Coordinates of C-alpha atoms and ligand atoms in Angstrom, one line a residue:
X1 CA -11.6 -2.8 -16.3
X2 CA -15.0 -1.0 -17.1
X3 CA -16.9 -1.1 -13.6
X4 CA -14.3 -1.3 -10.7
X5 CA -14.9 -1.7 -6.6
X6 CA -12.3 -0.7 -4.1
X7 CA -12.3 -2.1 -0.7
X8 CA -10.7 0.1 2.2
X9 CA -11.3 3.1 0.2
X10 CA -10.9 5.4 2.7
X11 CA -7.1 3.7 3.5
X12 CA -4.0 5.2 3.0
X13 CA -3.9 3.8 -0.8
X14 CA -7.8 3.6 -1.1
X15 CA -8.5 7.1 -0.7
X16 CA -6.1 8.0 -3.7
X17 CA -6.8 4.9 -6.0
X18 CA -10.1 6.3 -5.9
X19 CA -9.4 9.8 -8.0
X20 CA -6.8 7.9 -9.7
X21 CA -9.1 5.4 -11.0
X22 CA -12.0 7.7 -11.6
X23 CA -9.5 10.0 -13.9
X24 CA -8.8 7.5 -15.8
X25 CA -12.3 5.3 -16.2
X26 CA -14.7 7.9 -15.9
X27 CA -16.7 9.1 -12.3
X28 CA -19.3 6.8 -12.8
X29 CA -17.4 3.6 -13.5
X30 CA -15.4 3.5 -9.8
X31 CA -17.1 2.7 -6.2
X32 CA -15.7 3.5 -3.5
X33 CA -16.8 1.3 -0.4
X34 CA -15.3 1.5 3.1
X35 CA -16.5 -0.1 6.7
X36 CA -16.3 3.4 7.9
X37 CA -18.5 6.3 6.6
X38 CA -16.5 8.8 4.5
X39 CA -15.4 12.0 7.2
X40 CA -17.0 15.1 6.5
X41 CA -14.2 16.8 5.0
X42 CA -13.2 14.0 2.7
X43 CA -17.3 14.3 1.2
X44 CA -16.0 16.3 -1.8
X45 CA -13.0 14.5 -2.5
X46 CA -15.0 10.7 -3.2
X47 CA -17.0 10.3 -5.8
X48 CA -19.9 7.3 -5.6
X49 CA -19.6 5.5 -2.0
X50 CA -20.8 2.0 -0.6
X51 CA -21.1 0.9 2.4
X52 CA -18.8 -2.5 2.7
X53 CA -17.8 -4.8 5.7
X54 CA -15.4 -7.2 3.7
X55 CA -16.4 -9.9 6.2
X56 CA -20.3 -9.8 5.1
X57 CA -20.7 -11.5 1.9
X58 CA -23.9 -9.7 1.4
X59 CA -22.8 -6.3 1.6
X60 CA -20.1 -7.1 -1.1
X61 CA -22.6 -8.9 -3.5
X62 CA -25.4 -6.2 -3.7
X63 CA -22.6 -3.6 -4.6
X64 CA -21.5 -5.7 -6.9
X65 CA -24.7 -6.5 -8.6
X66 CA -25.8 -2.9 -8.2
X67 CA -23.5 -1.4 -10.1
X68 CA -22.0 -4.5 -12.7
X69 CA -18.8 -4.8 -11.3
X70 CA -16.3 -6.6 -13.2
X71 CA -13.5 -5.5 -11.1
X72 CA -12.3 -5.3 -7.9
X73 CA -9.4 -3.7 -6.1
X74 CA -9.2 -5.6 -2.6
X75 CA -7.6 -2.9 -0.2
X76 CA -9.5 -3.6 2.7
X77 CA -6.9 -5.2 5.2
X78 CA -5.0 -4.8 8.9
X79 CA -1.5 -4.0 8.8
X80 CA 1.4 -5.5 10.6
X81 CA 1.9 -3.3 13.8
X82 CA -2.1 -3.1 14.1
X83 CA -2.3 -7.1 13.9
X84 CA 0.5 -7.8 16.7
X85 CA -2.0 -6.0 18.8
X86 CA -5.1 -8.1 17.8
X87 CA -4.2 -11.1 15.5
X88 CA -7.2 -12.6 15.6
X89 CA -9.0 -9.5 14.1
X90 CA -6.3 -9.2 11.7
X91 CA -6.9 -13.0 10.3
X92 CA -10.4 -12.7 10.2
X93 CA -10.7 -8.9 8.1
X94 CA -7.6 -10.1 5.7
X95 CA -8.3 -13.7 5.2
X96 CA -12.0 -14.6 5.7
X97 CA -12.5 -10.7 4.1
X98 CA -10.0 -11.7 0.8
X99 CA -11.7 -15.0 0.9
X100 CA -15.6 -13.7 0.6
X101 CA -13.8 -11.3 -2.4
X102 CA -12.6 -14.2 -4.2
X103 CA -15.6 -16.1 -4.1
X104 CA -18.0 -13.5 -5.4
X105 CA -15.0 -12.4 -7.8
X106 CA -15.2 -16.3 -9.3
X107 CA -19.3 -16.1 -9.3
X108 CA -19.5 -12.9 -11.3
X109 CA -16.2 -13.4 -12.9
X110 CA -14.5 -10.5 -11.4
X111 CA -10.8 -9.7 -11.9
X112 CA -9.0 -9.3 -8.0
X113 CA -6.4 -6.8 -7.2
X114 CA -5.4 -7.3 -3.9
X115 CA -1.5 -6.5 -2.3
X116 CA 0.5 -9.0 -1.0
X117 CA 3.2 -7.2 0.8
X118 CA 7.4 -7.5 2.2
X119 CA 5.6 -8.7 5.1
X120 CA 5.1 -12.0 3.3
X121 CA 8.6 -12.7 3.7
X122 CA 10.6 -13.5 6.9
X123 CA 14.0 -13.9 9.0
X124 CA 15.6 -17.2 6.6
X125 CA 14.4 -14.9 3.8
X126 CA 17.7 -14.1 1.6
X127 CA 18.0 -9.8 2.5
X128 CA 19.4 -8.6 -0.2
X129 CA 17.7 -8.7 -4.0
X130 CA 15.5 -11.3 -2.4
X131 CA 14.1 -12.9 -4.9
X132 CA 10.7 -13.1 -6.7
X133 CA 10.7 -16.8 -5.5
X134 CA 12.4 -17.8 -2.4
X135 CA 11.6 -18.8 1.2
X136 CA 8.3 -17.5 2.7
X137 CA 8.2 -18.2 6.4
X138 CA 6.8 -14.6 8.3
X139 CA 6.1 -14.5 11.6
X140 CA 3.8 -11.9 12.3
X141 CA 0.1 -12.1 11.8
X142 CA 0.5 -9.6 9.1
X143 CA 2.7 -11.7 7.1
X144 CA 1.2 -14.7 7.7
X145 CA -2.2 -13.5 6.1
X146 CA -0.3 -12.2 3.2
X147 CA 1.2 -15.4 2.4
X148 CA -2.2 -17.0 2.5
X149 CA -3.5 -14.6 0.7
X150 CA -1.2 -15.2 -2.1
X151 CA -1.7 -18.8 -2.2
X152 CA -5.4 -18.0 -1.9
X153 CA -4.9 -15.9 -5.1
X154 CA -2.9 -18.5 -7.0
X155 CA -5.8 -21.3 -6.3
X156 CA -8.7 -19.3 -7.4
X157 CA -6.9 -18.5 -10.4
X158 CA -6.1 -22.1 -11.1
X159 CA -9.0 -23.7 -10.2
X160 CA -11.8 -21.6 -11.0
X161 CA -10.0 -19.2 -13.8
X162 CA -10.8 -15.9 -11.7
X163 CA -8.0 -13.4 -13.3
X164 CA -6.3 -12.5 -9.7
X165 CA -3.3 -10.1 -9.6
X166 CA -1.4 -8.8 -7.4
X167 CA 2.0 -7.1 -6.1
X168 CA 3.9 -6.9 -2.5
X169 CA 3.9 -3.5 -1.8
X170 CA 6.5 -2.2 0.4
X171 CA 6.0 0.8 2.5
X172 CA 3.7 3.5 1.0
X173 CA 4.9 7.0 1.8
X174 CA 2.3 9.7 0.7
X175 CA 1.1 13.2 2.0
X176 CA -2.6 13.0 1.1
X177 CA -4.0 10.4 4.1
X178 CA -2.1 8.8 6.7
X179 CA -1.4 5.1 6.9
X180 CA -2.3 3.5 10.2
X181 CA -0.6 0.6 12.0
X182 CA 2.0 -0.4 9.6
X183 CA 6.2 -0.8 10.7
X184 CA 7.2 1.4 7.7
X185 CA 4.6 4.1 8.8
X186 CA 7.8 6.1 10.4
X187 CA 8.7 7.0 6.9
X188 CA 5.6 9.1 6.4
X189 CA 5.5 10.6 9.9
X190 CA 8.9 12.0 10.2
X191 CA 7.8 14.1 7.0
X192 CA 5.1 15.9 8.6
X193 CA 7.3 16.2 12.1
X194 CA 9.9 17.2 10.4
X195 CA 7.9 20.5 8.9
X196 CA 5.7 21.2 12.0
X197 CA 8.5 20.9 14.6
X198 CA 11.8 20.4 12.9
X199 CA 11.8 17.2 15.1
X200 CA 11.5 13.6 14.8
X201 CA 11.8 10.5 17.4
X202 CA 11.7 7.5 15.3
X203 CA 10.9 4.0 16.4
X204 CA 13.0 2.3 14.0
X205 CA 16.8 2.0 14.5
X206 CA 18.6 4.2 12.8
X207 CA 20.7 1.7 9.9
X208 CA 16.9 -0.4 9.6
X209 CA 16.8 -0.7 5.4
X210 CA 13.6 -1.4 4.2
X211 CA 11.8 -1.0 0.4
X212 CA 9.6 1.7 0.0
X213 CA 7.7 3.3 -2.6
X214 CA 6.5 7.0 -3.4
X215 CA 2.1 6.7 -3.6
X216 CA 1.8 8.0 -7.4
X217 CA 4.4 4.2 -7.9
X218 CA 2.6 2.8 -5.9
X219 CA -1.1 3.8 -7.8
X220 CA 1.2 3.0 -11.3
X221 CA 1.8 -0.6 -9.5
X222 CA -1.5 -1.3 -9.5
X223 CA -3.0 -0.2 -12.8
X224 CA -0.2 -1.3 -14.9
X225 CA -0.3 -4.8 -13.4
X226 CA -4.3 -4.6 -14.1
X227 CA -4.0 -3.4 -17.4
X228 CA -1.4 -6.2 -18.8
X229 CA -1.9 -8.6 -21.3
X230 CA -2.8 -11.5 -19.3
X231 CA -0.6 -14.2 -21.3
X232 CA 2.6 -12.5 -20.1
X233 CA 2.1 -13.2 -16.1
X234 CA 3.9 -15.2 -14.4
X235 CA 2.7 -14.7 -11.4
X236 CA -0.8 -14.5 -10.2
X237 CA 0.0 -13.2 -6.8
X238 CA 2.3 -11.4 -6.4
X239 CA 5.1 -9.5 -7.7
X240 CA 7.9 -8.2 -6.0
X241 CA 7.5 -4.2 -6.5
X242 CA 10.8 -1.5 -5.3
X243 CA 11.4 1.8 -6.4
X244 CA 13.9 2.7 -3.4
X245 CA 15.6 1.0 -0.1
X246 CA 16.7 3.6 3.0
X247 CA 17.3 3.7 6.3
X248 CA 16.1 6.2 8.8
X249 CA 19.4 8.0 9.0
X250 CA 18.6 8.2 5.2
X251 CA 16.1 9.6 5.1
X252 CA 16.7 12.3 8.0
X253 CA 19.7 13.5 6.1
X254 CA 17.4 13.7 2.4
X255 CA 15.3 16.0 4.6
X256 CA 17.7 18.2 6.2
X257 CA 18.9 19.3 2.4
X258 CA 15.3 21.1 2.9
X259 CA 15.2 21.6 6.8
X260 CA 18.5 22.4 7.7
X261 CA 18.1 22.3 11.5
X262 CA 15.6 19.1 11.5
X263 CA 16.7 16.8 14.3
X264 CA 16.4 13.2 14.7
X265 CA 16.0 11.4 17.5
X266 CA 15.9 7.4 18.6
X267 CA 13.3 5.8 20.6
X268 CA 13.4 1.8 19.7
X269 CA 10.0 0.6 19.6
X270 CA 10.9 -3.6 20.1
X271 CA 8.2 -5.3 18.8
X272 CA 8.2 -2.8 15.2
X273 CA 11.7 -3.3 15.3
X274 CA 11.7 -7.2 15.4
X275 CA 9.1 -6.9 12.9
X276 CA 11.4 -4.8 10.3
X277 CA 14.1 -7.0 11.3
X278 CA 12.8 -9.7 10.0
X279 CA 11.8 -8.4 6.2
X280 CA 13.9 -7.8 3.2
X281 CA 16.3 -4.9 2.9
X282 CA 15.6 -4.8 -0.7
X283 CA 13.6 -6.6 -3.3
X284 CA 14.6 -8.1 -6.9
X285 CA 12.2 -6.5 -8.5
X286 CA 13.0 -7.7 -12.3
X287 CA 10.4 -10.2 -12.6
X288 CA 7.7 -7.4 -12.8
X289 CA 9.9 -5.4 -14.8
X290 CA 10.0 -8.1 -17.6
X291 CA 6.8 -9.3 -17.5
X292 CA 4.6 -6.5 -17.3
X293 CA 7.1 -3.2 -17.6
X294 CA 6.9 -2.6 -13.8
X295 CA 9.2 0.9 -13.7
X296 CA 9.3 3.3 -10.5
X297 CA 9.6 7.0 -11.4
X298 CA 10.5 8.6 -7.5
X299 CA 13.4 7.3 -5.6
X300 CA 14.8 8.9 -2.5
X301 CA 15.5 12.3 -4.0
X302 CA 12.6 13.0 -6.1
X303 CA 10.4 11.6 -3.4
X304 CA 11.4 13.8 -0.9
X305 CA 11.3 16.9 -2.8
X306 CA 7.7 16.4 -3.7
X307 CA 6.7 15.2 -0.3
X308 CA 7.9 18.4 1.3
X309 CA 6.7 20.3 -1.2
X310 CA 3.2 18.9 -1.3
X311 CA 3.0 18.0 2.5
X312 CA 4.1 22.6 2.8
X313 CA 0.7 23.0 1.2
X314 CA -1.4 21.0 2.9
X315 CA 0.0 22.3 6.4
X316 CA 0.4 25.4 6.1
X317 CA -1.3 28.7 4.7
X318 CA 0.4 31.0 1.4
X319 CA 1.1 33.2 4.7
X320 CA 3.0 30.6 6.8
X321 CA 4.6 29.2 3.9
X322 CA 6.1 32.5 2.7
X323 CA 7.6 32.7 6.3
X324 CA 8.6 29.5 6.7
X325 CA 12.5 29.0 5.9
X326 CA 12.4 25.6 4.0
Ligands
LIG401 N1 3.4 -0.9 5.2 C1 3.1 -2.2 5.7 C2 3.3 -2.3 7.2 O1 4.2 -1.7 7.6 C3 3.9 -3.3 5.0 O2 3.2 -3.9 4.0 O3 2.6 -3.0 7.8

């Protein structure tokens, strides 16, 4: 990796795979592109930006001939409560979008990041320690595209050689930008409720288990995977990644330890619960840990701490804070 894109920079993940990257390649050797422009109080925070639509070819060749890209971290996507609402857009952006990726990745002989997710699994999925192989039958949108996206993945890498990679993420929890339209999304919400008003309705059921994953894991996911020596995958796309499995009530109590009088409430939403329903309650994650040394460092405990204690700074002043009783 000496000249990397990222798609859907401005995304929940984007926007901090971006300072993550450029820390560790150098400013010059990461581009950021996004469909939308960067807001104006994110300017400082990005460091060389392009303009991409992921389902216009043309916009993603001229960045990559601009700047010699050899690699590509494909973020740009619609996620799963988001593509219930509009599947069609959500198959066109994450399929035909991944799809003008790959091609220009197997023309300039790009290496592809790109997630897969826990959405690529369904209901005859095995629940618990479900497996790195196993039965794939989603039924969302969402899930669908993932699945085809891995396949996608696995075929270019085959036929054509192009050195794809990739993970299934579960839900990202993270202070710095907000992820939009997911099912796991409550587990970042109720953090900033929780701190603002010492209240939370969540729309997830209260016992709902689902695999989730602290953001600087999540950024570790994807380097380490794109940094491994390429003759000990297995797996072209993609690897079952964990770090911790929770329910709401879970998580409520973790953050009562720091807000005492937090108060959780329960407002089913049907169609995000039918959707968590039907994916894993935890992944086998050991594949990734034997072939490329895949190793969380946040579960549950740690996570919370340093959401709270992050998510305290970015809310509220030195003033507030020293008044606030957490
Ligand atoms: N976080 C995603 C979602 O909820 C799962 O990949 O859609």
């Amino acid at each position: 990796m000496k000249r990397i894109l990222i798609t859907g920079a401005l995304g929940q993940i984007g926007s901090e795979l971006d300072s993550f990257l450029r820390k560790r390649y150098g400013n010059e050797n990461v581009i950021s592109s996004d469909i939308k422009p960067v807001p104006e109080g994110m300017l400082n925070q990005v460091g060389l930006f392009e303009h991409i639509d992921c389902l216009d070819a043309r916009e993603i060749y001229s960045v990559i001939e601009k700047y010699k890209i050899d690699t590509v971290f494909h973020l740009a996507a619609v996620l799963s409560a988001s593509g219930e609402k509009n599947p069609q857009l959500a198959w066109k952006v994450n399929i035909n979008g991944l799809h003008n990726v790959l091609e220009i990745a197997r023309e300039y002989k790009c290496a592809v990041f790109t997630p897969s997710s826990i959405a690529a699994f369904g209901s005859s999925t095995p629940k618990d320690n479900t497996p790195q192989e196993t039965i794939q039958r989603p039924n969302t949108i969402y899930g669908l595209t993932k699945v085809t996206g891995e396949l996608l993945c696995d075929y270019y890498y085959t036929k054509y050689g192009v050195d794809t990679r990739g993970v299934r993420f579960p839900g990202i929890i993270s202070y710095a930008t907000l992820p939009g339209g997911g099912t796991t999304d409550y587990a970042v919400e109720i953090f900033y409720e929780a701190l603002k008003n010492k209240k939370y309705t969540c729309f997830l059921d209260k016992d709902t288990y689902l695999d989730m994953m602290y953001m600087p894991d999540a950024l570790k996911a994807a380097v380490n995977l794109m940094e491994a020596d390429p003759s000990r995958l297995k797996h072209r796309n993609a690897y079952n990644v964990t770090a911790e499995s929770f329910n709401p009530e879970q998580l409520a109590d973790e953050i009562k330890k720091y807000i005492p009088d937090f108060e959780m409430n329960y407002d089913v939403d049907p169609i995000r619960q039918a959707i968590a329903d039907s994916w894993p309650n935890r992944l086998d994650d050991s594949t990734a840990k034997e072939d490329w040394g895949w190793s969380p460092d946040y579960d549950l405990k740690a996570m919370t701490k340093d959401m709270i204690e992050k998510l305290k700074i970015k809310l509220f002043t030195s003033e507030q804070r020293r008044a606030y009783s957490v």
